[in-house]
XYZ file of C-alpha atoms in Angstrom:
497
model
C -10.678 -66.519 73.041
C -8.913 -69.839 70.997
C -5.860 -69.214 68.836
C -7.756 -69.029 65.604
C -7.171 -65.615 63.759
C -9.635 -63.075 65.131
C -12.823 -62.547 64.141
C -14.199 -65.661 63.440
C -16.935 -66.173 61.285
C -19.647 -65.770 63.765
C -17.878 -62.464 64.921
C -18.111 -61.786 61.434
C -21.957 -62.215 61.214
C -22.361 -60.073 63.976
C -20.351 -57.653 63.227
C -22.114 -56.975 60.035
C -25.694 -57.537 62.116
C -24.392 -54.917 64.215
C -23.637 -51.946 61.259
C -26.081 -49.018 60.885
C -25.514 -49.400 57.022
C -27.659 -51.339 55.119
C -26.247 -54.415 53.232
C -27.488 -56.360 50.031
C -25.850 -58.994 48.646
C -26.983 -59.503 44.749
C -25.753 -62.771 42.512
C -23.459 -60.913 39.813
C -24.955 -62.667 37.168
C -28.463 -62.214 37.830
C -28.602 -59.582 40.099
C -31.148 -61.488 42.678
C -31.036 -60.850 46.119
C -29.204 -63.080 48.173
C -29.188 -61.749 51.680
C -29.760 -58.697 53.324
C -28.544 -57.660 57.303
C -30.701 -56.519 59.502
C -30.416 -52.804 58.826
C -31.352 -53.411 55.172
C -34.626 -55.323 56.384
C -35.339 -52.748 58.774
C -35.281 -49.416 56.347
C -36.884 -51.704 53.887
C -39.715 -52.779 56.362
C -39.414 -56.592 54.976
C -37.983 -59.709 56.103
C -35.311 -61.468 54.620
C -37.634 -63.826 53.006
C -39.342 -61.288 51.643
C -36.928 -59.322 49.851
C -35.272 -62.027 48.152
C -37.974 -62.254 45.441
C -38.151 -58.459 44.951
C -36.585 -56.893 41.698
C -34.966 -53.094 41.728
C -38.342 -51.910 40.410
C -40.164 -53.174 43.434
C -37.734 -51.591 46.147
C -36.826 -48.217 44.184
C -38.578 -44.788 43.760
C -40.878 -44.687 40.986
C -38.938 -41.727 39.669
C -37.507 -42.490 36.015
C -34.138 -41.796 37.481
C -34.152 -45.005 39.434
C -36.024 -47.303 36.933
C -35.048 -51.175 36.732
C -32.622 -50.979 33.586
C -30.518 -47.917 35.707
C -30.445 -49.910 38.416
C -29.327 -53.061 36.759
C -26.680 -51.268 34.663
C -25.273 -49.542 38.123
C -24.955 -53.259 39.328
C -23.203 -54.716 36.173
C -20.573 -51.590 36.511
C -19.634 -52.768 39.816
C -19.050 -56.386 38.398
C -17.258 -55.074 35.366
C -15.186 -52.238 37.243
C -15.297 -53.742 40.627
C -16.895 -51.026 42.476
C -19.509 -47.970 41.580
C -21.079 -45.293 43.695
C -23.819 -42.943 43.711
C -27.159 -41.574 44.976
C -29.991 -44.209 44.673
C -33.671 -43.435 46.271
C -35.083 -46.808 47.618
C -38.713 -47.228 48.376
C -40.072 -48.685 51.441
C -43.115 -51.645 52.265
C -45.141 -49.021 53.388
C -44.309 -46.747 49.905
C -42.072 -44.309 51.772
C -38.629 -43.413 49.651
C -35.917 -42.664 51.377
C -32.382 -41.044 49.450
C -29.207 -43.443 50.539
C -25.783 -43.168 49.326
C -24.947 -46.245 47.928
C -21.859 -48.127 47.209
C -21.854 -51.366 44.901
C -18.776 -53.319 44.943
C -17.714 -56.887 43.222
C -16.889 -59.422 45.772
C -15.623 -63.307 44.877
C -17.018 -65.745 46.685
C -16.506 -69.363 46.693
C -19.725 -69.849 44.961
C -19.224 -67.319 42.458
C -19.233 -63.585 42.192
C -21.498 -61.285 43.561
C -22.562 -57.905 44.111
C -22.511 -56.226 47.497
C -24.393 -53.035 47.936
C -23.688 -50.567 51.240
C -25.969 -47.862 51.843
C -27.069 -45.360 54.176
C -29.832 -43.034 54.450
C -28.814 -39.016 53.602
C -30.244 -36.422 55.534
C -31.068 -33.250 54.377
C -28.069 -31.762 56.229
C -26.071 -34.271 54.527
C -27.334 -33.378 50.924
C -26.842 -29.897 51.479
C -23.348 -30.212 52.511
C -22.466 -32.810 49.535
C -24.297 -29.959 47.442
C -22.375 -27.234 48.708
C -19.197 -29.280 48.191
C -20.306 -29.751 44.638
C -20.684 -25.979 44.102
C -17.411 -25.491 45.616
C -15.592 -27.699 43.615
C -17.352 -26.450 40.074
C -16.674 -23.036 40.824
C -12.981 -23.502 41.576
C -12.947 -25.564 38.252
C -14.758 -22.765 36.535
C -12.527 -20.289 38.058
C -9.408 -22.132 36.789
C -10.476 -23.408 33.319
C -12.871 -20.376 32.062
C -11.464 -18.275 29.345
C -13.130 -15.389 30.969
C -11.801 -14.422 34.696
C -14.197 -15.033 37.531
C -14.206 -13.480 40.734
C -16.182 -13.731 44.125
C -17.054 -9.746 45.665
C -19.073 -9.264 48.633
C -21.757 -6.506 49.360
C -18.994 -4.033 49.854
C -17.405 -5.185 46.606
C -14.483 -6.850 48.069
C -12.590 -9.279 46.434
C -13.835 -12.831 48.204
C -12.214 -15.160 46.025
C -10.676 -14.580 42.415
C -9.206 -16.828 39.284
C -5.652 -16.525 38.841
C -6.788 -15.127 35.324
C -8.904 -12.363 36.709
C -6.006 -11.526 38.711
C -3.783 -11.462 35.916
C -5.865 -9.032 34.062
C -6.159 -6.840 36.860
C -2.237 -6.858 37.104
C -2.253 -8.276 40.646
C -2.232 -11.798 42.276
C -5.191 -13.956 43.559
C -3.266 -13.294 47.271
C -2.978 -9.408 46.528
C -6.201 -8.855 45.492
C -8.083 -10.747 48.318
C -10.065 -8.170 50.806
C -9.399 -5.238 48.401
C -12.654 -3.226 46.307
C -12.635 -3.889 42.768
C -12.253 -0.219 42.442
C -8.961 -0.172 43.983
C -7.256 -2.318 41.571
C -8.773 -0.493 38.154
C -10.914 2.424 37.396
C -14.856 1.793 36.779
C -16.304 3.534 34.150
C -19.427 3.812 36.712
C -19.272 4.457 40.469
C -19.957 1.073 42.030
C -21.662 2.584 44.674
C -23.588 4.779 42.683
C -27.569 4.375 41.706
C -26.752 2.827 38.199
C -24.482 -0.135 39.773
C -26.905 -0.143 42.773
C -30.021 -0.428 41.203
C -28.964 -3.454 39.209
C -27.437 -5.527 41.794
C -30.520 -5.107 43.725
C -32.305 -7.393 41.343
C -30.689 -10.979 41.169
C -30.321 -11.794 37.434
C -30.034 -8.183 36.142
C -26.221 -7.546 35.121
C -24.568 -4.637 34.726
C -21.580 -4.081 32.340
C -18.556 -2.041 33.539
C -15.998 -0.812 31.628
C -12.606 -0.819 34.020
C -8.800 0.851 33.142
C -6.157 -0.858 34.305
C -2.665 0.533 34.400
C -0.548 -2.459 32.946
C 3.627 -2.654 32.807
C 2.606 -2.784 28.933
C 0.461 -0.225 28.911
C -3.394 0.513 29.633
C -5.486 -2.512 29.475
C -9.455 -2.385 29.201
C -11.467 -4.566 30.787
C -15.384 -5.593 30.477
C -16.835 -6.214 33.633
C -20.211 -8.293 34.120
C -21.371 -8.133 37.756
C -24.357 -10.225 38.574
C -26.221 -11.057 41.872
C -26.778 -14.904 42.050
C -28.390 -16.652 44.649
C -28.437 -20.329 45.470
C -30.088 -22.370 48.557
C -30.538 -18.831 49.919
C -27.101 -17.781 49.816
C -26.381 -14.634 47.839
C -23.039 -13.670 46.242
C -21.999 -10.984 43.633
C -20.288 -12.675 40.572
C -18.326 -10.556 38.135
C -17.059 -12.134 34.934
C -13.750 -10.234 33.204
C -13.162 -10.099 29.649
C -9.926 -8.385 27.613
C -11.329 -5.476 25.729
C -8.300 -4.055 24.964
C -8.159 -4.212 20.954
C -12.131 -3.417 20.844
C -11.675 -0.461 23.146
C -8.693 1.037 21.188
C -10.346 0.532 18.040
C -13.228 2.459 19.173
C -11.247 5.344 20.284
C -9.116 5.368 17.283
C -12.658 5.683 15.282
C -13.815 8.608 17.862
C -10.408 10.341 16.514
C -10.633 9.741 13.487
C -14.602 10.787 13.059
C -13.185 14.428 15.216
C -10.769 14.851 12.750
C -13.204 14.243 9.844
C -15.447 17.131 11.426
C -12.731 19.381 12.055
C -11.358 19.090 8.381
C -14.718 19.449 6.594
C -15.398 22.393 8.884
C -11.779 23.810 8.079
C -11.947 23.751 4.654
C -15.660 24.494 3.993
C -15.198 27.982 6.161
C -12.339 28.378 4.161
C -13.876 28.327 1.114
C -16.771 30.242 2.534
C -14.485 33.139 3.413
C -13.403 33.392 0.219
C -16.876 33.233 -1.666
C -18.148 36.000 1.212
C -15.137 38.248 0.543
C -16.096 37.894 -3.493
C -19.717 38.820 -2.286
C -18.744 41.612 -0.055
C -16.612 43.262 -2.657
C -19.681 44.486 -4.558
C -21.380 46.561 -2.249
C -18.349 47.815 -0.641
C -17.025 49.138 -4.155
C -20.262 50.542 -5.007
C -20.658 52.511 -1.592
C -16.722 53.924 -1.619
C -17.626 54.814 -5.459
C -20.937 56.851 -4.385
C -18.896 58.394 -1.415
C -15.700 59.246 -4.064
C -18.258 60.778 -6.500
C -19.679 62.698 -3.506
C -16.645 63.987 -2.438
C -15.251 64.955 -6.088
C -18.366 67.101 -6.795
C -18.253 68.581 -3.409
C -14.810 69.675 -4.257
C -15.830 71.400 -7.771
C -18.471 73.025 -6.330
C -20.981 71.392 -8.224
C -22.947 69.394 -5.357
C -26.764 69.795 -4.804
C -28.562 68.939 -1.956
C -30.684 66.283 -3.979
C -27.465 64.549 -5.425
C -25.990 64.935 -1.884
C -28.981 62.989 -0.514
C -29.303 60.501 -3.319
C -25.120 59.782 -2.987
C -25.809 59.170 0.603
C -28.445 56.967 0.525
C -27.029 54.926 -2.475
C -24.135 54.305 -0.183
C -26.149 53.506 2.609
C -28.009 50.863 0.898
C -25.197 49.290 0.059
C -23.549 49.421 3.661
C -26.561 48.001 4.653
C -26.223 44.883 1.949
C -22.766 44.346 3.496
C -24.327 44.219 6.771
C -26.757 41.806 5.872
C -24.094 39.651 4.358
C -21.751 39.909 7.355
C -24.882 39.171 9.772
C -25.976 36.514 8.062
C -22.206 34.575 8.008
C -21.946 35.721 11.951
C -25.004 33.615 12.461
C -24.054 31.006 10.389
C -20.438 30.658 11.864
C -21.061 31.486 15.565
C -22.586 27.664 16.356
C -19.459 26.236 14.329
C -18.157 24.692 17.672
C -21.749 23.495 19.137
C -22.614 20.035 19.379
C -25.334 17.911 18.653
C -28.736 19.424 18.934
C -32.527 19.308 18.204
C -33.166 21.098 15.111
C -36.101 21.902 12.810
C -34.431 20.767 9.656
C -36.595 23.552 7.608
C -34.363 25.986 9.899
C -31.062 24.144 8.871
C -31.637 24.227 5.112
C -32.876 27.779 5.450
C -29.785 28.803 6.892
C -27.380 27.335 4.574
C -29.645 28.403 1.644
C -28.244 31.821 2.151
C -24.814 30.740 0.888
C -26.284 28.660 -1.935
C -28.062 31.382 -3.313
C -24.699 33.357 -3.482
C -23.334 30.794 -6.321
C -26.652 30.202 -7.802
C -26.961 34.017 -8.773
C -22.951 34.568 -9.481
C -23.669 31.382 -12.085
C -27.039 33.022 -13.552
C -29.107 30.144 -11.973
C -32.331 30.216 -10.234
C -32.557 28.257 -6.566
C -35.607 27.448 -5.701
C -36.576 26.223 -2.187
C -39.880 24.435 -1.017
C -39.216 23.950 2.757
C -41.955 21.820 4.802
C -45.125 23.238 5.994
C -44.763 20.703 9.280
C -41.899 20.592 11.555
C -39.094 18.349 10.994
C -37.253 18.013 14.101
C -33.770 16.119 14.001
C -30.661 15.848 16.459
C -28.285 17.075 14.299
C -24.955 19.142 14.354
C -26.527 21.975 12.537
C -23.058 23.507 10.445
C -21.894 20.486 9.723
C -25.358 19.352 7.596
C -25.857 22.597 6.653
C -22.433 22.285 5.005
C -23.621 19.133 3.345
C -26.624 21.002 2.142
C -24.472 23.945 0.579
C -22.185 21.500 -1.207
C -24.752 19.507 -2.780
C -26.460 22.835 -4.021
C -23.207 24.198 -5.298
C -22.730 20.518 -7.239
C -25.792 21.194 -8.952
C -25.700 24.523 -9.629
C -22.080 24.228 -11.535
C -23.439 21.004 -13.264
C -26.158 23.010 -14.431
C -24.060 26.018 -15.627
C -21.067 23.383 -17.266
C -23.884 21.531 -19.209
C -25.043 25.051 -20.543
C -21.406 26.413 -21.376
C -21.162 22.997 -23.583
C -24.045 24.010 -25.618
C -26.741 21.800 -23.899
C -30.306 23.445 -22.859
C -31.155 22.270 -19.595
C -33.534 24.897 -17.661
C -31.394 27.148 -15.719
C -32.794 26.143 -12.306
C -31.415 24.183 -9.044
C -34.801 22.821 -7.150
C -34.063 22.414 -2.903
C -36.716 20.286 -1.218
C -37.556 19.631 2.297
C -40.172 17.017 3.054
C -41.019 14.190 5.820
C -40.812 10.094 4.372
C -42.066 7.966 7.073
C -39.988 8.074 10.111
C -37.135 10.644 8.080
C -36.793 14.002 7.566
C -35.574 14.662 4.057
C -33.932 17.247 2.086
C -33.553 16.919 -2.059
C -31.131 18.838 -4.367
C -32.071 18.195 -8.276
C -30.720 19.853 -10.995
C -31.411 18.711 -14.880
C -27.731 19.013 -16.004
C -25.591 15.984 -17.468
C -26.278 13.302 -14.473
C -23.631 12.086 -12.152
C -21.399 10.925 -14.032
C -17.868 11.285 -11.805
C -17.128 9.401 -8.807
C -17.881 10.251 -5.180
C -15.356 9.374 -3.408
C -13.026 12.304 -3.072
C -12.616 13.287 0.647
C -12.309 16.718 -0.218
C -13.504 19.142 -3.517
C -10.939 19.680 -6.468
C -12.776 22.369 -7.599
C -10.888 25.913 -7.660
C -14.238 27.034 -6.390
C -15.464 24.066 -4.513
C -17.387 23.947 -1.237
C -14.334 22.463 0.696
C -15.420 18.983 1.438
C -16.055 16.269 -1.175
C -19.649 13.600 -1.322
C -17.424 10.834 0.379
C -17.496 13.162 3.437
C -21.107 14.206 3.089
C -21.832 11.084 2.787
C -20.094 10.053 6.418
C -21.662 13.465 8.311
C -25.308 11.997 7.329
C -23.905 8.232 8.082
C -22.648 9.937 11.398
C -26.020 11.243 12.161
C -27.864 7.946 11.576
C -28.982 8.514 8.154
C -28.065 8.231 4.664
C -27.403 10.118 1.571
C -28.347 8.465 -2.096
C -28.259 9.584 -5.793
C -30.975 8.800 -7.823
C -31.064 9.976 -11.773
C -33.398 12.552 -12.440
C -33.737 12.038 -15.940
C -32.733 13.744 -17.060
C -30.247 15.126 -14.127
C -29.300 13.991 -10.383
C -31.359 13.923 -7.256
C -29.243 14.000 -4.427
C -31.666 13.124 -1.317
C -30.152 13.050 2.436
C -32.270 11.042 4.843
C -32.178 12.018 8.694
C -34.123 10.106 11.828
C -36.645 11.958 13.335
C -36.503 12.755 16.727
C -40.043 11.859 17.342
C -39.202 8.272 15.769
C -35.998 7.510 18.084
C -37.382 8.467 21.352
C -35.512 8.065 24.652
C -32.491 6.394 23.248
C -31.588 9.822 22.291
C -28.872 10.834 24.281
């Protein structure tokens, strides 16, 4: 070899021609092909003389992603920025399309700038590897930047990979969480190996939402975790997305506590008031029975007691005691269910049980309580003691309204009407009076009347709403009609708990 710098011009040419990668030289301004190496000619199936006059659309895939203006823009980007890389599908002379990994680079020759495109064929294995690399990179970026924590689980629900944010939500680090079962890091609301979770995860694209309880240093944290099976190119994984729902969960639990307290207070007040009413009602027959027995005792002591009078006195006392027993039995039947939970009941039966106590108030006030129950069953899912108390409260209000209207010199009919009926998908009951109309606000929680029913109209409304229904008040012209609507069980179907 001579002393010139190695390699020489001919050597460079030999090196370029010996490459397996194809090389195309384009004029920078016109994008015309100036030259191609032997590898490029071989891939296209053209001689150099045949390649030179070809344009981008002659030698590219007919797919719209590789149309001529896109190819020109790609080469122009290399002219402006110095280099541009992309996947490009070329088309050979025989029409066969082949995918390449191509790099366009601007070079400044003595005769002016050119764009050199170096490309190599991409095999399916190369394409799959690149796709996996891109997917992994995307997942890593997603796990770093996502507002919801992300974790990858295996089929045993062990953590394979987890974002730092998700690890922090679980009160641990990504390194400590790796390899552990998810239910070892937090307590799930559903067993991860149970039928519900397994049923969802046996079908890709069918996520299951589970609430996890985390014992954190600053208190209990609640996480909503959506676990889903995802498949991509034959690879199956379980993807878990974490969201902090502590505030929502605490609010829900607070509301549950308030609802439980509301029910307790309504029962407590109502039953106390009812006890006073029953004590008053029992006083009459017990006093009558006592008087009969004391009269018999006095007449027996004086020796002036015939057999006929003795039997009459005992019969009178027995009837009064039987009346007392009936009152006690009615109370017992009603209150023995005070701690029961929601159950399917016939609204007619609920109203009939409450009717007895409402009639006590009506008789005391000299008002007739007329009941017209439905001839067809009205199945509803209710807490019987609470709905019964609503009926009693509305009847008490109606009876008192008519009584007070009469006391003021008005002449309403001394009647209150209690009706049960069906209205579409609703089981309904209504209490109607012909009094002065509803003038007082309904937003008191408990009754302030001396002989009230214990709960105010606002609690009546909340009890009905708690059962998925509504309580509305309309004008009876004159008077007021209070109507309670509850969803029929047959219209709720399988969604009932």
